[in-house]
PDB file of C-alpha atoms in Angstrom:
ATOM      1  CA  ASP Q  29     -25.364   8.602  -2.941  1.00  0.00           C
ATOM      2  CA  THR Q  30     -24.773  11.050  -0.126  1.00  0.00           C
ATOM      3  CA  GLY Q  31     -21.268   9.952   0.801  1.00  0.00           C
ATOM      4  CA  VAL Q  32     -20.098   7.753   3.652  1.00  0.00           C
ATOM      5  CA  SER Q  33     -22.443   7.693   6.596  1.00  0.00           C
ATOM      6  CA  GLN Q  34     -21.687   6.494  10.093  1.00  0.00           C
ATOM      7  CA  ASP Q  35     -24.040   5.725  12.924  1.00  0.00           C
ATOM      8  CA  PRO Q  36     -24.233   6.729  15.697  1.00  0.00           C
ATOM      9  CA  ARG Q  37     -22.439  10.094  15.718  1.00  0.00           C
ATOM     10  CA  HIS Q  38     -21.839   9.864  19.451  1.00  0.00           C
ATOM     11  CA  LYS Q  39     -21.882   6.990  21.900  1.00  0.00           C
ATOM     12  CA  ILE Q  40     -21.368   7.107  25.644  1.00  0.00           C
ATOM     13  CA  THR Q  41     -21.065   3.733  27.292  1.00  0.00           C
ATOM     14  CA  LYS Q  42     -20.065   2.303  30.629  1.00  0.00           C
ATOM     15  CA  ARG Q  43     -16.836   0.379  30.921  1.00  0.00           C
ATOM     16  CA  GLY Q  44     -17.397  -3.294  30.243  1.00  0.00           C
ATOM     17  CA  GLN Q  45     -20.336  -2.815  27.876  1.00  0.00           C
ATOM     18  CA  ASN Q  46     -20.306  -3.853  24.225  1.00  0.00           C
ATOM     19  CA  VAL Q  47     -20.817  -1.298  21.469  1.00  0.00           C
ATOM     20  CA  THR Q  48     -21.376  -1.608  17.735  1.00  0.00           C
ATOM     21  CA  PHE Q  49     -20.900   1.056  15.084  1.00  0.00           C
ATOM     22  CA  ARG Q  50     -22.158   1.016  11.531  1.00  0.00           C
ATOM     23  CA  CYS Q  51     -20.675   2.426   8.340  1.00  0.00           C
ATOM     24  CA  ASP Q  52     -22.430   2.757   4.985  1.00  0.00           C
ATOM     25  CA  PRO Q  53     -19.810   3.421   2.292  1.00  0.00           C
ATOM     26  CA  ILE Q  54     -20.271   4.867  -1.177  1.00  0.00           C
ATOM     27  CA  SER Q  55     -21.914   2.038  -3.074  1.00  0.00           C
ATOM     28  CA  GLU Q  56     -19.466   2.044  -6.014  1.00  0.00           C
ATOM     29  CA  HIS Q  57     -16.415   1.773  -3.745  1.00  0.00           C
ATOM     30  CA  ASN Q  58     -14.861  -1.690  -3.293  1.00  0.00           C
ATOM     31  CA  ARG Q  59     -12.657  -0.792  -0.372  1.00  0.00           C
ATOM     32  CA  LEU Q  60     -13.709   0.090   3.146  1.00  0.00           C
ATOM     33  CA  TYR Q  61     -11.421   1.134   5.975  1.00  0.00           C
ATOM     34  CA  TRP Q  62     -11.737   1.746   9.703  1.00  0.00           C
ATOM     35  CA  TYR Q  63      -9.445   4.228  11.446  1.00  0.00           C
ATOM     36  CA  ARG Q  64      -9.309   5.459  15.031  1.00  0.00           C
ATOM     37  CA  GLN Q  65      -8.241   8.884  16.192  1.00  0.00           C
ATOM     38  CA  THR Q  66      -7.343   9.653  19.779  1.00  0.00           C
ATOM     39  CA  LEU Q  67      -6.689  13.111  21.194  1.00  0.00           C
ATOM     40  CA  GLY Q  68      -3.612  14.779  19.740  1.00  0.00           C
ATOM     41  CA  GLN Q  69      -2.933  12.001  17.244  1.00  0.00           C
ATOM     42  CA  GLY Q  70      -3.608  11.471  13.579  1.00  0.00           C
ATOM     43  CA  PRO Q  71      -6.020   8.757  12.490  1.00  0.00           C
ATOM     44  CA  GLU Q  72      -4.566   5.242  12.974  1.00  0.00           C
ATOM     45  CA  PHE Q  73      -5.406   2.314  10.727  1.00  0.00           C
ATOM     46  CA  LEU Q  74      -7.529  -0.443  12.265  1.00  0.00           C
ATOM     47  CA  THR Q  75      -8.718  -2.680   9.451  1.00  0.00           C
ATOM     48  CA  TYR Q  76      -9.546  -2.838   5.764  1.00  0.00           C
ATOM     49  CA  PHE Q  77     -11.996  -4.713   3.539  1.00  0.00           C
ATOM     50  CA  GLN Q  78     -12.024  -5.294  -0.173  1.00  0.00           C
ATOM     51  CA  ASN Q  79     -15.616  -6.197  -0.948  1.00  0.00           C
ATOM     52  CA  GLU Q  80     -16.578  -8.605   1.867  1.00  0.00           C
ATOM     53  CA  ALA Q  81     -13.065  -9.878   2.581  1.00  0.00           C
ATOM     54  CA  GLN Q  82     -11.204  -8.459   5.564  1.00  0.00           C
ATOM     55  CA  LEU Q  83      -7.671  -8.285   4.187  1.00  0.00           C
ATOM     56  CA  GLU Q  84      -5.703  -6.631   6.936  1.00  0.00           C
ATOM     57  CA  LYS Q  85      -6.013  -5.951  10.645  1.00  0.00           C
ATOM     58  CA  SER Q  86      -3.789  -3.691  12.689  1.00  0.00           C
ATOM     59  CA  ARG Q  87      -2.116  -4.967  15.836  1.00  0.00           C
ATOM     60  CA  LEU Q  88      -4.060  -2.137  17.504  1.00  0.00           C
ATOM     61  CA  LEU Q  89      -7.152  -4.269  16.998  1.00  0.00           C
ATOM     62  CA  SER Q  90      -7.221  -6.495  20.064  1.00  0.00           C
ATOM     63  CA  ASP Q  91      -9.398  -9.592  20.369  1.00  0.00           C
ATOM     64  CA  ARG Q  92     -12.143  -7.372  21.780  1.00  0.00           C
ATOM     65  CA  PHE Q  93     -12.556  -5.703  18.387  1.00  0.00           C
ATOM     66  CA  SER Q  94     -14.273  -7.329  15.446  1.00  0.00           C
ATOM     67  CA  ALA Q  95     -15.319  -5.920  12.110  1.00  0.00           C
ATOM     68  CA  GLU Q  96     -17.549  -7.351   9.433  1.00  0.00           C
ATOM     69  CA  ARG Q  97     -18.707  -6.360   6.002  1.00  0.00           C
ATOM     70  CA  PRO Q  98     -21.433  -8.807   5.022  1.00  0.00           C
ATOM     71  CA  LYS Q  99     -22.117  -8.960   1.279  1.00  0.00           C
ATOM     72  CA  GLY Q 100     -19.540  -6.260   0.663  1.00  0.00           C
ATOM     73  CA  SER Q 101     -21.936  -3.456   1.534  1.00  0.00           C
ATOM     74  CA  PHE Q 102     -22.177  -1.785   4.951  1.00  0.00           C
ATOM     75  CA  SER Q 103     -19.699  -2.591   7.701  1.00  0.00           C
ATOM     76  CA  THR Q 104     -19.949  -2.917  11.462  1.00  0.00           C
ATOM     77  CA  LEU Q 105     -17.245  -2.485  14.072  1.00  0.00           C
ATOM     78  CA  GLU Q 106     -17.939  -4.083  17.442  1.00  0.00           C
ATOM     79  CA  ILE Q 107     -15.978  -3.489  20.618  1.00  0.00           C
ATOM     80  CA  GLN Q 108     -16.610  -5.954  23.415  1.00  0.00           C
ATOM     81  CA  ARG Q 109     -15.978  -5.236  27.103  1.00  0.00           C
ATOM     82  CA  THR Q 110     -15.102  -1.608  26.423  1.00  0.00           C
ATOM     83  CA  GLU Q 111     -12.251   0.026  28.329  1.00  0.00           C
ATOM     84  CA  GLN Q 112     -11.567   3.705  28.954  1.00  0.00           C
ATOM     85  CA  GLY Q 113      -8.663   3.517  26.507  1.00  0.00           C
ATOM     86  CA  ASP Q 114     -11.154   2.750  23.740  1.00  0.00           C
ATOM     87  CA  SER Q 115     -12.490   6.307  23.945  1.00  0.00           C
ATOM     88  CA  ALA Q 116     -11.750   7.814  20.542  1.00  0.00           C
ATOM     89  CA  MET Q 117     -13.206   8.962  17.239  1.00  0.00           C
ATOM     90  CA  TYR Q 118     -13.830   5.954  14.990  1.00  0.00           C
ATOM     91  CA  LEU Q 119     -13.673   6.904  11.319  1.00  0.00           C
ATOM     92  CA  CYS Q 120     -14.855   4.862   8.372  1.00  0.00           C
ATOM     93  CA  ALA Q 121     -13.722   5.559   4.813  1.00  0.00           C
ATOM     94  CA  SER Q 122     -14.236   4.013   1.410  1.00  0.00           C
ATOM     95  CA  SER Q 123     -12.422   4.211  -1.906  1.00  0.00           C
ATOM     96  CA  PHE Q 124     -12.102   2.689  -5.325  1.00  0.00           C
ATOM     97  CA  VAL Q 125      -9.509  -0.031  -5.827  1.00  0.00           C
ATOM     98  CA  ASP Q 126      -7.158   2.633  -7.181  1.00  0.00           C
ATOM     99  CA  PRO Q 127      -7.663   5.531  -4.742  1.00  0.00           C
ATOM    100  CA  ASP Q 128      -6.347   8.265  -7.033  1.00  0.00           C
ATOM    101  CA  TYR Q 129      -8.941  10.621  -5.630  1.00  0.00           C
ATOM    102  CA  GLY Q 130      -8.250   9.770  -2.036  1.00  0.00           C
ATOM    103  CA  TYR Q 131     -10.558   8.241   0.488  1.00  0.00           C
ATOM    104  CA  THR Q 132     -14.080   9.438   1.244  1.00  0.00           C
ATOM    105  CA  PHE Q 133     -14.505   9.591   4.992  1.00  0.00           C
ATOM    106  CA  GLY Q 134     -17.603   9.554   7.148  1.00  0.00           C
ATOM    107  CA  SER Q 135     -18.080  12.036   9.972  1.00  0.00           C
ATOM    108  CA  GLY Q 136     -17.020   9.443  12.511  1.00  0.00           C
ATOM    109  CA  THR Q 137     -18.462   7.980  15.700  1.00  0.00           C
ATOM    110  CA  ARG Q 138     -17.201   9.610  18.883  1.00  0.00           C
ATOM    111  CA  LEU Q 139     -17.018   6.935  21.606  1.00  0.00           C
ATOM    112  CA  THR Q 140     -16.708   7.892  25.262  1.00  0.00           C
ATOM    113  CA  VAL Q 141     -16.233   5.095  27.783  1.00  0.00           C
ATOM    114  CA  VAL Q 142     -17.022   6.160  31.346  1.00  0.00           C
TER     115      VAL Q 142
ATOM    116  CA  ILE B   5       7.017   1.908  12.214  1.00  0.00           C
ATOM    117  CA  LEU B   6       6.517   4.650   9.621  1.00  0.00           C
ATOM    118  CA  ASN B   7       7.096   8.218  10.783  1.00  0.00           C
ATOM    119  CA  VAL B   8       4.975  10.975   9.250  1.00  0.00           C
ATOM    120  CA  GLU B   9       5.629  14.374  10.784  1.00  0.00           C
ATOM    121  CA  GLN B  10       3.706  17.587  10.266  1.00  0.00           C
ATOM    122  CA  SER B  11       4.716  21.089  11.243  1.00  0.00           C
ATOM    123  CA  PRO B  12       3.722  23.369  12.690  1.00  0.00           C
ATOM    124  CA  GLN B  13       1.303  21.673  15.067  1.00  0.00           C
ATOM    125  CA  SER B  14      -0.930  24.766  14.998  1.00  0.00           C
ATOM    126  CA  LEU B  15      -1.003  28.103  13.284  1.00  0.00           C
ATOM    127  CA  HIS B  16      -2.973  31.322  13.700  1.00  0.00           C
ATOM    128  CA  VAL B  17      -3.075  33.727  10.766  1.00  0.00           C
ATOM    129  CA  GLN B  18      -5.053  36.803   9.794  1.00  0.00           C
ATOM    130  CA  GLU B  19      -7.554  36.784   6.972  1.00  0.00           C
ATOM    131  CA  GLY B  20      -5.719  37.493   3.727  1.00  0.00           C
ATOM    132  CA  ASP B  21      -2.377  36.061   4.883  1.00  0.00           C
ATOM    133  CA  SER B  22      -0.767  33.310   2.867  1.00  0.00           C
ATOM    134  CA  THR B  23       0.537  30.331   4.767  1.00  0.00           C
ATOM    135  CA  ASN B  24       2.196  26.970   4.313  1.00  0.00           C
ATOM    136  CA  PHE B  25       2.721  23.751   6.253  1.00  0.00           C
ATOM    137  CA  THR B  26       5.120  20.849   5.945  1.00  0.00           C
ATOM    138  CA  CYS B  27       4.684  17.102   5.885  1.00  0.00           C
ATOM    139  CA  SER B  28       7.739  14.853   6.074  1.00  0.00           C
ATOM    140  CA  PHE B  29       7.595  11.132   5.355  1.00  0.00           C
ATOM    141  CA  PRO B  30       9.880   8.177   4.596  1.00  0.00           C
ATOM    142  CA  SER B  31      11.663   8.566   1.249  1.00  0.00           C
ATOM    143  CA  SER B  32      11.693   4.803   0.672  1.00  0.00           C
ATOM    144  CA  ASN B  33       8.772   2.603  -0.410  1.00  0.00           C
ATOM    145  CA  PHE B  34       6.805   5.645  -1.543  1.00  0.00           C
ATOM    146  CA  TYR B  35       3.576   5.183  -3.467  1.00  0.00           C
ATOM    147  CA  ALA B  36       1.459   8.270  -2.770  1.00  0.00           C
ATOM    148  CA  LEU B  37       1.009  11.187  -0.408  1.00  0.00           C
ATOM    149  CA  HIS B  38      -2.503  12.328   0.504  1.00  0.00           C
ATOM    150  CA  TRP B  39      -3.630  15.672   1.926  1.00  0.00           C
ATOM    151  CA  TYR B  40      -6.958  16.019   3.756  1.00  0.00           C
ATOM    152  CA  ARG B  41      -8.789  18.955   5.283  1.00  0.00           C
ATOM    153  CA  TRP B  42     -10.843  18.211   8.398  1.00  0.00           C
ATOM    154  CA  GLU B  43     -13.213  20.860   9.659  1.00  0.00           C
ATOM    155  CA  THR B  44     -14.711  20.495  13.108  1.00  0.00           C
ATOM    156  CA  ALA B  45     -17.834  18.289  13.181  1.00  0.00           C
ATOM    157  CA  LYS B  46     -17.395  17.335   9.524  1.00  0.00           C
ATOM    158  CA  SER B  47     -15.738  14.520   7.566  1.00  0.00           C
ATOM    159  CA  PRO B  48     -12.097  14.685   6.499  1.00  0.00           C
ATOM    160  CA  GLU B  49     -12.137  15.848   2.876  1.00  0.00           C
ATOM    161  CA  ALA B  50      -9.556  14.752   0.320  1.00  0.00           C
ATOM    162  CA  LEU B  51      -7.596  17.675  -1.138  1.00  0.00           C
ATOM    163  CA  PHE B  52      -4.832  16.008  -3.134  1.00  0.00           C
ATOM    164  CA  VAL B  53      -3.319  12.618  -3.875  1.00  0.00           C
ATOM    165  CA  MET B  54       0.231  13.068  -5.147  1.00  0.00           C
ATOM    166  CA  THR B  55       2.340  10.327  -6.636  1.00  0.00           C
ATOM    167  CA  LEU B  56       5.165  11.769  -8.761  1.00  0.00           C
ATOM    168  CA  ASN B  57       8.304  13.485  -7.534  1.00  0.00           C
ATOM    169  CA  GLY B  58       8.068  17.163  -8.407  1.00  0.00           C
ATOM    170  CA  ASP B  59       4.281  17.016  -8.613  1.00  0.00           C
ATOM    171  CA  GLU B  60       2.475  20.265  -7.980  1.00  0.00           C
ATOM    172  CA  LYS B  61      -1.318  20.275  -7.608  1.00  0.00           C
ATOM    173  CA  LYS B  62      -3.734  23.141  -7.166  1.00  0.00           C
ATOM    174  CA  LYS B  63      -7.337  23.470  -6.025  1.00  0.00           C
ATOM    175  CA  GLY B  64      -8.531  27.067  -5.876  1.00  0.00           C
ATOM    176  CA  ARG B  65      -6.314  28.935  -3.402  1.00  0.00           C
ATOM    177  CA  ILE B  66      -4.710  25.744  -2.093  1.00  0.00           C
ATOM    178  CA  SER B  67      -1.704  24.089  -3.714  1.00  0.00           C
ATOM    179  CA  ALA B  68       0.729  21.347  -2.788  1.00  0.00           C
ATOM    180  CA  THR B  69       4.181  20.224  -3.872  1.00  0.00           C
ATOM    181  CA  LEU B  70       5.909  16.881  -3.509  1.00  0.00           C
ATOM    182  CA  ASN B  71       9.557  15.857  -3.128  1.00  0.00           C
ATOM    183  CA  THR B  72       9.770  12.087  -2.809  1.00  0.00           C
ATOM    184  CA  LYS B  73      13.585  11.949  -2.894  1.00  0.00           C
ATOM    185  CA  GLU B  74      13.937  13.970   0.287  1.00  0.00           C
ATOM    186  CA  GLY B  75      10.571  12.933   1.740  1.00  0.00           C
ATOM    187  CA  TYR B  76       8.563  16.119   2.127  1.00  0.00           C
ATOM    188  CA  SER B  77       5.458  17.860   0.846  1.00  0.00           C
ATOM    189  CA  TYR B  78       4.335  21.453   1.317  1.00  0.00           C
ATOM    190  CA  LEU B  79       0.736  22.667   1.413  1.00  0.00           C
ATOM    191  CA  TYR B  80       0.201  26.344   0.575  1.00  0.00           C
ATOM    192  CA  ILE B  81      -2.891  28.448   1.142  1.00  0.00           C
ATOM    193  CA  LYS B  82      -2.978  31.806  -0.625  1.00  0.00           C
ATOM    194  CA  GLY B  83      -5.064  34.612   0.884  1.00  0.00           C
ATOM    195  CA  SER B  84      -6.435  32.600   3.848  1.00  0.00           C
ATOM    196  CA  GLN B  85     -10.124  32.959   4.637  1.00  0.00           C
ATOM    197  CA  PRO B  86     -11.914  32.133   7.911  1.00  0.00           C
ATOM    198  CA  GLU B  87     -13.536  29.148   6.155  1.00  0.00           C
ATOM    199  CA  ASP B  88     -10.037  27.667   5.658  1.00  0.00           C
ATOM    200  CA  SER B  89      -9.868  27.090   9.419  1.00  0.00           C
ATOM    201  CA  ALA B  90      -9.467  23.347   9.836  1.00  0.00           C
ATOM    202  CA  THR B  91      -6.971  20.615  10.629  1.00  0.00           C
ATOM    203  CA  TYR B  92      -4.857  19.691   7.619  1.00  0.00           C
ATOM    204  CA  LEU B  93      -3.690  16.083   7.613  1.00  0.00           C
ATOM    205  CA  CYS B  94      -1.150  14.435   5.383  1.00  0.00           C
ATOM    206  CA  ALA B  95      -0.986  10.666   4.948  1.00  0.00           C
ATOM    207  CA  PHE B  96       1.705   8.393   3.510  1.00  0.00           C
ATOM    208  CA  ASP B  97       0.786   5.465   1.286  1.00  0.00           C
ATOM    209  CA  SER B  98       3.496   2.864   0.722  1.00  0.00           C
ATOM    210  CA  GLY B  99       1.321   0.960  -1.758  1.00  0.00           C
ATOM    211  CA  GLY B 100       1.848  -2.687  -2.615  1.00  0.00           C
ATOM    212  CA  SER B 101      -0.182  -5.060  -0.473  1.00  0.00           C
ATOM    213  CA  ASN B 102      -0.135  -2.558   2.361  1.00  0.00           C
ATOM    214  CA  TYR B 103      -3.476  -0.880   1.872  1.00  0.00           C
ATOM    215  CA  LYS B 104      -3.303   1.568   4.715  1.00  0.00           C
ATOM    216  CA  LEU B 105      -2.465   5.232   5.125  1.00  0.00           C
ATOM    217  CA  THR B 106      -0.115   6.437   7.839  1.00  0.00           C
ATOM    218  CA  PHE B 107      -1.284   9.856   8.977  1.00  0.00           C
ATOM    219  CA  GLY B 108       0.597  12.698  10.566  1.00  0.00           C
ATOM    220  CA  LYS B 109      -0.876  14.428  13.613  1.00  0.00           C
ATOM    221  CA  GLY B 110      -2.097  17.336  11.510  1.00  0.00           C
ATOM    222  CA  THR B 111      -1.688  21.098  11.463  1.00  0.00           C
ATOM    223  CA  LEU B 112      -4.527  23.057  13.043  1.00  0.00           C
ATOM    224  CA  LEU B 113      -5.054  26.290  11.116  1.00  0.00           C
ATOM    225  CA  THR B 114      -7.105  29.132  12.573  1.00  0.00           C
ATOM    226  CA  VAL B 115      -7.809  32.105  10.327  1.00  0.00           C
ATOM    227  CA  ASN B 116      -8.922  35.187  12.222  1.00  0.00           C
ATOM    228  CA  PRO B 117     -11.265  37.623  10.431  1.00  0.00           C
TER     229      PRO B 117
END
C-alpha cells in the first residue's frame, strides 16, 4: 500500500462544468474524509465516511457537491456546475476507527475554475 | 464555531536555530490535538496526536507539549534544518460523534541555509 492517492493532481475547468475527483485510501482504514483548503486558510471539513456510509456532511457542502464511497473502498467527490469560489485544494484522508496515529492524507487535487 | 488559532503565521529562521510555534484551541469538549507537517507539493504528514493534559511527545528534533486546561499546545524544533521548511498545522478533535478535525491556518516555517 503506497498511502492515500488522489487523482487528478490538478484540474482546470470552466465555470459551469462538472468535475469529479477520486481518492484511493489505505485499504485497512475504515474512515475516509474530504477536506478543502482555500488560500490562507487551514483545511476545512467537507464530509466523512465510515466504510460505505456517509455519516456527516458539512454545511459547506452545497447541493452541487456529492460524495460517494461505493463498497467502502475508493471515494469520489463530484462538483456540479462549478463556480469560481470552488477553486481550492481538495484533500482526501483516511484513518483507522481510532485515529491515534492521525490521518493519512493524499497530496490533494488542486481545482481552478476559470 | 470552533476557533483554532496558530501563531506566528510565518517564521524565517537560520539553519541551526531552535524555534517554536503555538496552537490555541477550545479548552472544553477536548478529545485530541493533532499536529501535521505539510511540505509544498506533498501530503500533510502526521507528526503527533496528543490526548492527555501535560503530554509531551518527541520525534527526532521535533517535540510538542499539550495543556488542555488552558487550551494550548507548543511545537518545538531544535536545530532547524532547511528540510524542516514546511507549513505546520494543528487540528482540534472534539471526539464523540463529531468525527472531524478543525484546523488552524498553519505556521509557515522557512529555514535559510
